[in-house]
Coordinates of C-alpha atoms and ligand atoms in Angstrom, one line a residue:
X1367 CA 105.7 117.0 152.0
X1368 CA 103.7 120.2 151.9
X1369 CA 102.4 121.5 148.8
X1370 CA 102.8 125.0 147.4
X1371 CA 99.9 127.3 149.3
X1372 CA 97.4 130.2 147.9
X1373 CA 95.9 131.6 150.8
X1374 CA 92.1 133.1 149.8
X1375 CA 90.6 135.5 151.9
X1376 CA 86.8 135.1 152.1
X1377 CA 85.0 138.6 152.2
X1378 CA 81.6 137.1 151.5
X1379 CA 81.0 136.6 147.7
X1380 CA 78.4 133.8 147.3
X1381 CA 80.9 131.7 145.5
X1382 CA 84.4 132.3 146.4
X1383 CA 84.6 128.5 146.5
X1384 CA 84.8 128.7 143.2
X1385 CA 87.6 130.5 142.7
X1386 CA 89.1 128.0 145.5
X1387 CA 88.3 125.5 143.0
X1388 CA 89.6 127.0 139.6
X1389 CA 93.3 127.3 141.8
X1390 CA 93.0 124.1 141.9
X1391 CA 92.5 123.1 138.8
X1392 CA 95.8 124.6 137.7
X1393 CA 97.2 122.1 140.2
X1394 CA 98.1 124.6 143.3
X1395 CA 96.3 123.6 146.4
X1396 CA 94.9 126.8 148.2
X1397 CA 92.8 127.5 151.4
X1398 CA 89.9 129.6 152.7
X1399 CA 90.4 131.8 155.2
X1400 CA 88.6 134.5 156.8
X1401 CA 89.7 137.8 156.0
X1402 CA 90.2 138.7 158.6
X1403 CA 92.6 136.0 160.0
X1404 CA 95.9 137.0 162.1
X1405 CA 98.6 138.0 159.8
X1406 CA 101.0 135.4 161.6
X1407 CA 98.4 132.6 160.8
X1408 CA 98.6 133.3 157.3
X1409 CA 102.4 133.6 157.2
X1410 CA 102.6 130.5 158.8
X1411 CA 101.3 128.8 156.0
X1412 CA 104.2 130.5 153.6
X1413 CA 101.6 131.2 151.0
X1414 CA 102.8 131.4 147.7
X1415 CA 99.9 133.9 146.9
X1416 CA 97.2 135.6 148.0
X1417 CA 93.8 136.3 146.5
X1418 CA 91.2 138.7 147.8
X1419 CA 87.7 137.4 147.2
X1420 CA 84.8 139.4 146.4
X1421 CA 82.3 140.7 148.9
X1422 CA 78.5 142.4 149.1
X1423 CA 80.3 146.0 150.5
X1424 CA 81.1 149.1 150.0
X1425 CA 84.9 150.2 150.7
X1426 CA 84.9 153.3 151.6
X1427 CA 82.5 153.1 154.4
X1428 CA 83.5 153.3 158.2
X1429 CA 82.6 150.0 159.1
X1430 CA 83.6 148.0 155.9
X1431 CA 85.9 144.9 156.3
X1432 CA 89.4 145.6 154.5
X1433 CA 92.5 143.5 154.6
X1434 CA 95.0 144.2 156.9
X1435 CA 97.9 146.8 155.5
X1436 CA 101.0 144.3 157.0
X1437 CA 99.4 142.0 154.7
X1438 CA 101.0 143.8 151.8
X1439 CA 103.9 144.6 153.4
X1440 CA 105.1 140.2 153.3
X1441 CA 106.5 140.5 149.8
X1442 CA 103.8 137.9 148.7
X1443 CA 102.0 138.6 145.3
X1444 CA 98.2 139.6 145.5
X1445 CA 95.2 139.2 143.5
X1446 CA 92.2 141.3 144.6
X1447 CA 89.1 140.0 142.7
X1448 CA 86.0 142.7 142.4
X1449 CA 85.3 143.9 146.4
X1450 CA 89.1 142.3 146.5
X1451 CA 90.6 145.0 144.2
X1452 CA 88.4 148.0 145.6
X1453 CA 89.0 146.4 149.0
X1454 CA 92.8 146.6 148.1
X1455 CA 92.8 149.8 146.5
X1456 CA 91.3 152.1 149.3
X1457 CA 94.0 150.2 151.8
X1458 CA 96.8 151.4 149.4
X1459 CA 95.5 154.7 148.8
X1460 CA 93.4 154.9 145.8
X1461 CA 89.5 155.8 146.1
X1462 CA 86.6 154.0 145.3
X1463 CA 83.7 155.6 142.6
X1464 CA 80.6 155.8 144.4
X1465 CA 78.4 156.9 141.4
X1466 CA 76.2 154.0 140.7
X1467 CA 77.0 153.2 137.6
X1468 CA 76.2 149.6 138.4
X1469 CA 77.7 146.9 135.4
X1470 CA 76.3 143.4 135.0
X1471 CA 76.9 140.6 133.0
X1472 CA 78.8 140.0 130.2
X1473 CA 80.8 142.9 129.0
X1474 CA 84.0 143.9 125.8
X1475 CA 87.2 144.5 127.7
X1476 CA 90.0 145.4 126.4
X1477 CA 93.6 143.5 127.7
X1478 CA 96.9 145.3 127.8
X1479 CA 100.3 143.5 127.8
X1480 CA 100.7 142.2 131.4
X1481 CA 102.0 139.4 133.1
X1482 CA 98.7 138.2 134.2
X1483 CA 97.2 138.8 130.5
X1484 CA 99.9 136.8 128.5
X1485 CA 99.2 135.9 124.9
X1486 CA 95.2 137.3 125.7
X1487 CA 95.7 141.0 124.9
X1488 CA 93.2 142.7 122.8
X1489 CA 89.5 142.6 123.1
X1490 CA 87.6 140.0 124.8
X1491 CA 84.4 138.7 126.8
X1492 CA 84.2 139.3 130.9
X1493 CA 82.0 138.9 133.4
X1494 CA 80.9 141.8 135.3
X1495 CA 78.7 142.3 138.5
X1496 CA 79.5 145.4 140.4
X1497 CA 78.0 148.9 140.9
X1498 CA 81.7 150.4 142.7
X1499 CA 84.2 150.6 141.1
X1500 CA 87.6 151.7 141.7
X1501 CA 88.3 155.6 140.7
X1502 CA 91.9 156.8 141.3
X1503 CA 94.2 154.0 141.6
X1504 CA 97.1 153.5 144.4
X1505 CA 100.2 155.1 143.9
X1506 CA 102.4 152.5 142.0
X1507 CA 99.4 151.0 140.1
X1508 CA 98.6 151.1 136.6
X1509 CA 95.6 150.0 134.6
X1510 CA 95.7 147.1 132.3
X1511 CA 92.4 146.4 131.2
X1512 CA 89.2 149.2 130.5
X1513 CA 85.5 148.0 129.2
X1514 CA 83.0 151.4 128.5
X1515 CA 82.3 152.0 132.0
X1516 CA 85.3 150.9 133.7
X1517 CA 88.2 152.6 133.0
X1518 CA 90.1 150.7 136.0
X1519 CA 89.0 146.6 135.0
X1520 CA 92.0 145.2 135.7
X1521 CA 95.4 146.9 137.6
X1522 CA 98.7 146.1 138.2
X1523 CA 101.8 147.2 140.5
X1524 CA 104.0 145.1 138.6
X1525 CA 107.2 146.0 141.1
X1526 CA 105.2 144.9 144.1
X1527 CA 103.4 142.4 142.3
X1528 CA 99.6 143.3 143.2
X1529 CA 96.9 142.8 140.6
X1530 CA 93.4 143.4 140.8
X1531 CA 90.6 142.8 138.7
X1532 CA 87.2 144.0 138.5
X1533 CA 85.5 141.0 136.6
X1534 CA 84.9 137.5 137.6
X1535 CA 87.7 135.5 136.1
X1536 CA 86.7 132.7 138.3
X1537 CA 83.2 132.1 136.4
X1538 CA 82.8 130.8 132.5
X1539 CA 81.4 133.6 131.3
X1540 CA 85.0 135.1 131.8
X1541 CA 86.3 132.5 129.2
X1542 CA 90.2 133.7 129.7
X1543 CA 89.5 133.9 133.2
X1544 CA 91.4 130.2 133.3
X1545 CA 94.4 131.2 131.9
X1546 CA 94.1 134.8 133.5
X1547 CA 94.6 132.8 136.8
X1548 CA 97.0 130.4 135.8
X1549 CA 99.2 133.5 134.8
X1550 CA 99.0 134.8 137.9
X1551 CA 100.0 131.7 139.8
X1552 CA 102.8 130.2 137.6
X1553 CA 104.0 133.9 136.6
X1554 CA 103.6 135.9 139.2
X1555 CA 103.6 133.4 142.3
X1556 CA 106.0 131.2 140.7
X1557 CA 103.9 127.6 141.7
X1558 CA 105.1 124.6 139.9
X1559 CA 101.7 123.1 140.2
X1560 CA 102.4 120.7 142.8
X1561 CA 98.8 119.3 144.1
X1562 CA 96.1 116.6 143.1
X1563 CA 93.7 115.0 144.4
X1564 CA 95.6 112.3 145.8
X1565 CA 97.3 115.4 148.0
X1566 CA 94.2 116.3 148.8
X1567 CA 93.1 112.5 150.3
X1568 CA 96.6 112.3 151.9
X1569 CA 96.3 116.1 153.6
X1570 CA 92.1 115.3 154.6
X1571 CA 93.2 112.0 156.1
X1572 CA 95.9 113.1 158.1
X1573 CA 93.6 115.8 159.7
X1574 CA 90.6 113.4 160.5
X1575 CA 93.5 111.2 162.2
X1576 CA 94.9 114.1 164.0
X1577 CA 91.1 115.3 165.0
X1578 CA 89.6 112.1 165.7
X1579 CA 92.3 110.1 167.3
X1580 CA 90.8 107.9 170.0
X1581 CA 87.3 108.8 169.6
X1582 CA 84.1 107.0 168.7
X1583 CA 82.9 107.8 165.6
X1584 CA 79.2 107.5 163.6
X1585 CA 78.6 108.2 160.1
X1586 CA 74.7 107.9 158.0
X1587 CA 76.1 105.9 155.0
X1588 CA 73.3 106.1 152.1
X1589 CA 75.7 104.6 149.2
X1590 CA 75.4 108.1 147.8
X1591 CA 79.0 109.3 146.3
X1592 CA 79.0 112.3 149.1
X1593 CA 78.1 110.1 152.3
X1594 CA 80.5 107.0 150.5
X1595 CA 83.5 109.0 150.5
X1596 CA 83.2 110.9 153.6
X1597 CA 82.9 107.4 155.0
X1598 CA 85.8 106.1 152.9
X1599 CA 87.9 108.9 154.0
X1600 CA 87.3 108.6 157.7
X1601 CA 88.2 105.1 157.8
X1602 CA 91.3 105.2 156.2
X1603 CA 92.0 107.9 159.2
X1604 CA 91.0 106.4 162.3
X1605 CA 90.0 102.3 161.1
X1606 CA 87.6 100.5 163.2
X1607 CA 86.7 103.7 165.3
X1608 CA 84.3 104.5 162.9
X1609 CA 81.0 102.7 162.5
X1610 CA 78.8 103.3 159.5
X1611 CA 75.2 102.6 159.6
X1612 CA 73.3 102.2 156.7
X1613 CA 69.5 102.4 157.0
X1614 CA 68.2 100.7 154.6
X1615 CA 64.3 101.4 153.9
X1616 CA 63.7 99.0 151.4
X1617 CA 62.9 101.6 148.9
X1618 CA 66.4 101.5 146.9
X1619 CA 66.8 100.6 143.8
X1620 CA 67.4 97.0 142.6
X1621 CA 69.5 94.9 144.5
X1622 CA 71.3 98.7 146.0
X1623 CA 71.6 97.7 149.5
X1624 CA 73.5 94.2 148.7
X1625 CA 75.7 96.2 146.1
X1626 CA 76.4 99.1 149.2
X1627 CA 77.1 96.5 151.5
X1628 CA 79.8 94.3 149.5
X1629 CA 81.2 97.6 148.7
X1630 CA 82.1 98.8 152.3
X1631 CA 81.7 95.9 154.2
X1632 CA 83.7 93.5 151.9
X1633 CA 86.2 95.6 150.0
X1634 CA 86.6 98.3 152.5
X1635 CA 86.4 95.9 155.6
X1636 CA 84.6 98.9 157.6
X1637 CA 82.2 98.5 160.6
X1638 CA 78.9 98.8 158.8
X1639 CA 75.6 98.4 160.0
X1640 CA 73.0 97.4 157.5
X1641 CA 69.3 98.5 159.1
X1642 CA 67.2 96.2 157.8
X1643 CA 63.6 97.8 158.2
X1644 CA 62.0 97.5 154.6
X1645 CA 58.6 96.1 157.0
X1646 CA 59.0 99.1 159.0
X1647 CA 59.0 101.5 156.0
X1648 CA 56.3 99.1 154.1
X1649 CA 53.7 99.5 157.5
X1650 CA 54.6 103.4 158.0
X1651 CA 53.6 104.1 154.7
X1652 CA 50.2 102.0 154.2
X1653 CA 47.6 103.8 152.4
X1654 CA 49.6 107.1 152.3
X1655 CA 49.2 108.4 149.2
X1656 CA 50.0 112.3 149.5
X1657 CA 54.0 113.2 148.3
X1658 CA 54.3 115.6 150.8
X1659 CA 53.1 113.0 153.7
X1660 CA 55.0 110.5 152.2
X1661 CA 58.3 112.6 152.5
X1662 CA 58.0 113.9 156.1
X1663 CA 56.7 110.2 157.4
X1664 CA 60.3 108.7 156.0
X1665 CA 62.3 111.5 157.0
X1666 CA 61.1 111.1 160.7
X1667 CA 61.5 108.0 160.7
X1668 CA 64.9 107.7 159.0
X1669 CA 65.9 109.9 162.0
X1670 CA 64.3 107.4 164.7
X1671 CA 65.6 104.7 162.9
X1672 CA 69.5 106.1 163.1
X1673 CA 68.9 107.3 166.8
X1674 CA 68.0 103.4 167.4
X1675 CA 70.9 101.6 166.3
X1676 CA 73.1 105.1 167.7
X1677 CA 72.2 104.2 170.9
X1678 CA 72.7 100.8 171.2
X1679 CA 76.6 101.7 169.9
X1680 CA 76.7 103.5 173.1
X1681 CA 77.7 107.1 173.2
X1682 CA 79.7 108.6 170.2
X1683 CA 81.4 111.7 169.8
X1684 CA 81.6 112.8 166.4
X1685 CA 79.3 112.4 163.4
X1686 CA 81.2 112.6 159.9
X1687 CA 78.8 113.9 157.3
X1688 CA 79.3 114.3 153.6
X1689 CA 77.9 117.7 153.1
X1690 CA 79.9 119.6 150.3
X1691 CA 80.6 122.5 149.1
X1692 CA 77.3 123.3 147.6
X1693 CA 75.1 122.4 150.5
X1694 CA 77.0 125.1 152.6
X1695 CA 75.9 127.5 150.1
X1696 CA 72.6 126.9 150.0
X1697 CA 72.5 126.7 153.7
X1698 CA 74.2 130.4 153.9
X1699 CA 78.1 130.5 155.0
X1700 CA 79.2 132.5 157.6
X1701 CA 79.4 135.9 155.6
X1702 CA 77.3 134.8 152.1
X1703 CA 73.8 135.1 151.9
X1704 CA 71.5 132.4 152.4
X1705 CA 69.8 131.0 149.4
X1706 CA 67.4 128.3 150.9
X1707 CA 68.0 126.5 154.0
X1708 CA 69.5 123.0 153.4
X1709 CA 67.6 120.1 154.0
X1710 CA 69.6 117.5 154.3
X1711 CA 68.5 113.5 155.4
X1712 CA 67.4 113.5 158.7
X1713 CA 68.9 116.7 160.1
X1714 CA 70.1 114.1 162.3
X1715 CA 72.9 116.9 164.4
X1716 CA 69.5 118.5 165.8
X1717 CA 68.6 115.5 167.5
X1718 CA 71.7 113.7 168.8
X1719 CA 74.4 114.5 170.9
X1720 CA 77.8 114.7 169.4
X1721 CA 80.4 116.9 171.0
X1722 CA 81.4 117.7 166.9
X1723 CA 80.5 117.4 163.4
X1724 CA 83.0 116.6 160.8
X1725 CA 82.1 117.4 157.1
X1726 CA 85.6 116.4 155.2
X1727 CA 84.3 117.2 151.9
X1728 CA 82.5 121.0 152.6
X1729 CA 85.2 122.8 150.4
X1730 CA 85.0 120.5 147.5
X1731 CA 81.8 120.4 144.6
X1732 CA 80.4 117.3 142.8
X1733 CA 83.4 116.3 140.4
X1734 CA 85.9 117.0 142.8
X1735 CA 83.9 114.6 145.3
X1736 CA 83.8 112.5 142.6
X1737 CA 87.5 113.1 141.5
X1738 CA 88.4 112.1 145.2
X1739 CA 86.1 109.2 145.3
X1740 CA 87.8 107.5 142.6
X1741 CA 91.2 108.2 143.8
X1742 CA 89.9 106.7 147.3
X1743 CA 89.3 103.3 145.3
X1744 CA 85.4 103.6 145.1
X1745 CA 84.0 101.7 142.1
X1746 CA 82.9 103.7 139.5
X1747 CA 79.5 102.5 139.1
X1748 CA 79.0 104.2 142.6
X1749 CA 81.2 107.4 142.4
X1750 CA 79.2 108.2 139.0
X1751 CA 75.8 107.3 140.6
X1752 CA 73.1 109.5 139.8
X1753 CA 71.4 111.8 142.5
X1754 CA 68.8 109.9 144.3
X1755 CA 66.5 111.3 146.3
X1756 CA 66.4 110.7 150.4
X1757 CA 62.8 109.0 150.4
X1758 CA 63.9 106.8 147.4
X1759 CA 60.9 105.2 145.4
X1760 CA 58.3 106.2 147.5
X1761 CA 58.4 109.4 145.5
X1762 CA 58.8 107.4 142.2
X1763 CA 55.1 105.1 143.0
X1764 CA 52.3 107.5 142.6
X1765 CA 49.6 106.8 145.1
X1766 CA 49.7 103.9 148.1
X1767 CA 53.0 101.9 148.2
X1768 CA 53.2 97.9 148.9
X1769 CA 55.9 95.7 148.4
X1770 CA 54.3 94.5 145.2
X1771 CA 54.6 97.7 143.6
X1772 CA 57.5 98.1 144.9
X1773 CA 59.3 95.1 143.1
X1774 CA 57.3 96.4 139.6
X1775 CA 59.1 99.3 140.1
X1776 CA 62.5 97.7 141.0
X1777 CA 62.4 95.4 138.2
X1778 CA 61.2 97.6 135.2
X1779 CA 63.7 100.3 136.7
X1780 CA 66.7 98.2 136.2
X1781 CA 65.7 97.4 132.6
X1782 CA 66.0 101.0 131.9
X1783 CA 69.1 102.0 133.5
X1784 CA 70.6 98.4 131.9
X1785 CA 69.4 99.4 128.2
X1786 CA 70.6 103.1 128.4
X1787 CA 74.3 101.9 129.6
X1788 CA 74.2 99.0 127.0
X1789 CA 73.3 101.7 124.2
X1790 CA 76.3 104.0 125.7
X1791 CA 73.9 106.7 126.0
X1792 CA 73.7 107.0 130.1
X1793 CA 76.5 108.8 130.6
X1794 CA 75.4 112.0 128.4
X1795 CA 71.4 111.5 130.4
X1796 CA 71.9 113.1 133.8
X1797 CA 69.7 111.4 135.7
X1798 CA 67.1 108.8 134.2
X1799 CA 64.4 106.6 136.0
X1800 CA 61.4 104.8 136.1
X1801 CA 57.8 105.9 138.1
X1802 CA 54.8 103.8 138.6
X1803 CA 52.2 105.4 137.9
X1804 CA 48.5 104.5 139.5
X1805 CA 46.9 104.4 136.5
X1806 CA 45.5 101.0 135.3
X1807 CA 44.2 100.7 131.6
X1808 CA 43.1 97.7 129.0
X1809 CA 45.8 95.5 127.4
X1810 CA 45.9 92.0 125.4
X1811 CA 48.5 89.7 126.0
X1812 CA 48.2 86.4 124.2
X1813 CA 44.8 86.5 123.7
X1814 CA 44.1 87.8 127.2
X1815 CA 42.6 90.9 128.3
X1816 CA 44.9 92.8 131.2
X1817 CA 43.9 95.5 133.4
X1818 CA 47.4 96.4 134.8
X1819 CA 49.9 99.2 135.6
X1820 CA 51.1 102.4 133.2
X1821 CA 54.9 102.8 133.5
X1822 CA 56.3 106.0 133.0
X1823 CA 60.2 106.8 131.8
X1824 CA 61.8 110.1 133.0
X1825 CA 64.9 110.9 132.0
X1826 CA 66.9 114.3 131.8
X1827 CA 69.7 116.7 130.6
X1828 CA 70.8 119.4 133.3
X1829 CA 73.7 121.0 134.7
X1830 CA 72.5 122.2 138.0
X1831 CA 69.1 120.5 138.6
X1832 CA 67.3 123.2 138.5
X1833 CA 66.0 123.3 135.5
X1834 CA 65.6 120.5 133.1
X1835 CA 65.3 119.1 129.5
X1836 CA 63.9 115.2 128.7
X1837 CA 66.2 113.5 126.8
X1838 CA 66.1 112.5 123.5
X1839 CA 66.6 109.1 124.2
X1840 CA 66.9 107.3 120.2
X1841 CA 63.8 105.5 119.4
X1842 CA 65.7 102.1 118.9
X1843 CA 66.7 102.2 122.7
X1844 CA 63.3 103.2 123.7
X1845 CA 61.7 100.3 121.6
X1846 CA 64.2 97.9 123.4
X1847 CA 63.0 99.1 126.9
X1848 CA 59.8 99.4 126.3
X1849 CA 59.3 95.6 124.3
X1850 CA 61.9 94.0 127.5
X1851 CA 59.8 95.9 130.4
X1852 CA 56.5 94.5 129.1
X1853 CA 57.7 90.8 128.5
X1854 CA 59.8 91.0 131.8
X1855 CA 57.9 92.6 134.1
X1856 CA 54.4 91.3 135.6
X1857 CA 51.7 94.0 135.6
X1858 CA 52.8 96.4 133.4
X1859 CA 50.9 96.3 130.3
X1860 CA 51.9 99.8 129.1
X1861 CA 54.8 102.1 128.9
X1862 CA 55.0 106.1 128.0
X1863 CA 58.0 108.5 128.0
X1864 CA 57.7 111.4 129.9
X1865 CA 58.4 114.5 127.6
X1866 CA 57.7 117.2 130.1
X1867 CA 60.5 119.9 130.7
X1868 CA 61.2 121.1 134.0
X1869 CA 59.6 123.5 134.6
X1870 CA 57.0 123.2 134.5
X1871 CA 57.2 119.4 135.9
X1872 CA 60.0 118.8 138.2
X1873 CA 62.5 115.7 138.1
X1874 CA 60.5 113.7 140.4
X1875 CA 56.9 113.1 139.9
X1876 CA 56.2 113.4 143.7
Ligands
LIG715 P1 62.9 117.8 141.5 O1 62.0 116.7 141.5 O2 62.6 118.8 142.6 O3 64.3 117.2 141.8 O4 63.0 118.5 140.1 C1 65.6 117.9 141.7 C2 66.7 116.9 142.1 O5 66.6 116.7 143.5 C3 66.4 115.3 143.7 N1 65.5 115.1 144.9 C4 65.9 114.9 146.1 N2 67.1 114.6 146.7 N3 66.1 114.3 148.8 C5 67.2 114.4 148.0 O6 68.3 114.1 148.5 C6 64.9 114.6 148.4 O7 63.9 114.6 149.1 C7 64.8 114.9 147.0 N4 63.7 115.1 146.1 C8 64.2 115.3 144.9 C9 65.9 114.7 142.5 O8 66.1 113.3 142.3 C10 66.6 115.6 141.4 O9 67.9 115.1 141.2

């Protein structure tokens, strides 16, 4: 069965995904486009709705990119958000202000009664970021919304059913933004809300299937929750096509790379490789002791590594990778800006010859992945991992790495991660670890001198990774780990809690 359709037509905002996402989370599955795709694509898809994105231009100029006029003239309800709404206005005849009276970040507007404002009229928070703004509206439109400087925030044509809005509803800051857009779609679309995830697994698999039919597939597994579903996905489409190979370093966390393969090679019966090259790893990185060194020696190999076992499969044609939504972001979209360029594992397309590259999860963001994940029948344990980075511990031993360390580091690791989950507290920590230090220092044990290892804990609150706070971890739990780690593990005569904000310290130590 198809679901229920919002078409969104991308003019380049940084995070139009967004508002992708927030359609569906009132359960109505919606799609991307380019705005400037052929009218009879779009009405092939028998949208329900259609929502203008924002964009970085200016609407009245010569070359600006506008929707096409037939688009109004299908009967289908519109939503023009910021560039969307000016965009929408100087096609149906209204002008755009081009004093710069530029408004930014949160702002009082005031609601009038409107379909799209239901039970919200009045004043209220909204988030602004424009310096246009529209000036004299289309014939047919009325406002329904004003802050100081914008007289035009929000706009209606109630008969034709076009709306436009100046603010972000799409973004928190907007907090009836939500509900704003849930208006529009169950009052002015008239969606019933048909789509979940599990749509959204049924529609992605049919496609790979469809795209991949016949063909020789290769997909970098890491046991990561993006690479794990990708790889999850693609086998449910096209079976024992795909091959999956897992490179596994030796620099994972305790007993990771048996866990990853029972996972995919046991429960999901797929064609999985398991590179064993821990000695490889172990030898590359004797007497390294620089971060950055460290980083670009694994990441080369990684590559070489993957390239190996590739070749011995023979020659494949497509490589399914599990970049999402906010990779592509960072990496610049075709009309957004580009942030920083992505570095992702390997770079491995660069290198190899595949006639494509499939990324089933690019429209989707970290809870949806992970939404999708468990719906896919992914254990929990590995859908709610915690980031870890590509050169794995290497990064978390300070100085030369040996297998010894190695194990210390394993071992006094796994206490902490197994304390926090017994205490209940891991889930509000968003990512928490252990670094071996390379400082020695005195100890008594028994009666015993020790000259051994300092252990540090790291563990942090944050929402985007950015920036960080240590977390307050209760003293009773950090008492526990610190008393098991000492008594359990060999060599560490001393543990400290790392209370260091980021920034000025990031996440990692290296
Ligand atoms: P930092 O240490 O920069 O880390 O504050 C921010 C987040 O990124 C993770 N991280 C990495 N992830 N490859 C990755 O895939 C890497 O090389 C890498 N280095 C850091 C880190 O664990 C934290 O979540």
């Amino acid at each position: 069965m198809k679901n229920e359709t919002v078409v969104l037509l991308d003019f380049g905002a940084q995070y139009n995904q967004l508002i992708a996402r927030r359609v569906r989370e009132c359960g109505v599955y919606c799609e991307l486009l380019p705005y400037d795709t052929d009218i009879e694509k779009i009405k092939a898809r028998s949208p329900k709705g259609i929502i203008l994105t924002g964009g970085p231009y200016n609407a009245y100029e010569e070359d600006a990119p506008l929707p096409a006029k037939a688009l109004f003239e299908l009967g289908i309800p519109v939503l023009g958000i910021c560039y969307g709404l000016q965009s929408m206005s100087q096609v149906l005849g209204g002008t755009i202000d081009r004093t710069e009276k530029r408004e930014y970040g949160a702002q009082t507007i005031t609601l009038e009664e409107s379909p799209i404002f239901q039970g919200l009229t009045g004043e209220t928070q909204c988030w602004m970021s424009h310096t246009n703004q529209v000036d004299v509206l289309p014939p047919g439109f009325q406002s329904i919304a004003h802050t100081a400087t914008c007289p035009n925030a929000a706009v209606m044509d109630q008969n034709r059913k076009f709306y436009g809005v100046q603010f972000h509803p799409e973004v928190e800051h907007t907090p009836f933004g939500q509900k704003m857009l849930h208006h529009f779609l169950f009052q002015v679309c008239g969606v019933s809300g048909d789509w979940q995830m599990d749509s959204y697994a049924k529609r992605t698999i049919e496609e790979l299937r469809k795209k991949m039919k016949g063909q020789k597939v290769l997909c970098a597994l890491s046991g990561g929750v993006d690479s794990s579903v990708a790889a999850v996905l693609a086998h449910k489409a096209i079976g024992d096509n795909l091959t999956c190979i897992f490179v596994d370093h030796g620099l994972l966390r305790k007993n990771e790379g048996d866990e990853v393969e029972a996972i995919f090679k046991k429960q999901f019966a797929m064609n999985l490789i398991r590179v064993d090259c821990k000695q490889r790893f172990l030898d590359l990185l004797a007497g390294v002791t620089e971060p950055e060194k460290k980083r670009k020696l694994i990441g080369a190999e990684f590559i070489k590594v993957f390239e190996e076992e590739a070749r011995k499969l023979g020659q494949c044609d497509i490589l399914i990778q599990g970049t999402i939504y906010p990779d592509v972001i960072e990496s610049g979209s075709k009309n957004a800006q580009v942030i920083k360029s992505h570095h992702n594992v390997g770079g491995l397309p660069d290198v190899m010859d595949f006639k494509e590259i499939v990324e089933p999860l690019r429209d989707l963001f970290k809870d949806e992945v992970r939404k999708l994940g468990l719906e896919l029948g992914i254990p929990e344990f590995l859908v709610f991992r915690q980031p870890f980075p590509g050169p794995g511990l290497a990064v978390r031993i300070i100085g030369d790495i040996t297998a010894e360390k190695i194990e210390i580091l394993q071992n006094a690791d796994a206490i902490f991660r197994e304390e926090l989950e017994k205490d209940g507290i891991a889930k509000e920590i968003n990512q928490y670890f252990a670094v071996l230090t390379n400082m020695r220092s005195v100890g008594v044990m028994g009666d015993e001198r020790t000259y051994d290892y300092t252990l540090a804990l790291r563990a942090v609150t944050t929402s985007d990774f950015m920036t960080a706070d240590w977390a307050k971890i209760p003293y009773p739990t950090l008492v526990k780990v610190s008393n098991r780690i000492t008594n359990e593990v060999r060599h560490i005569n001393r543990v400290v809690y790392d209370i260091t904000q980021k920034p000025p310290a990031t996440i990692e130590w290296e």
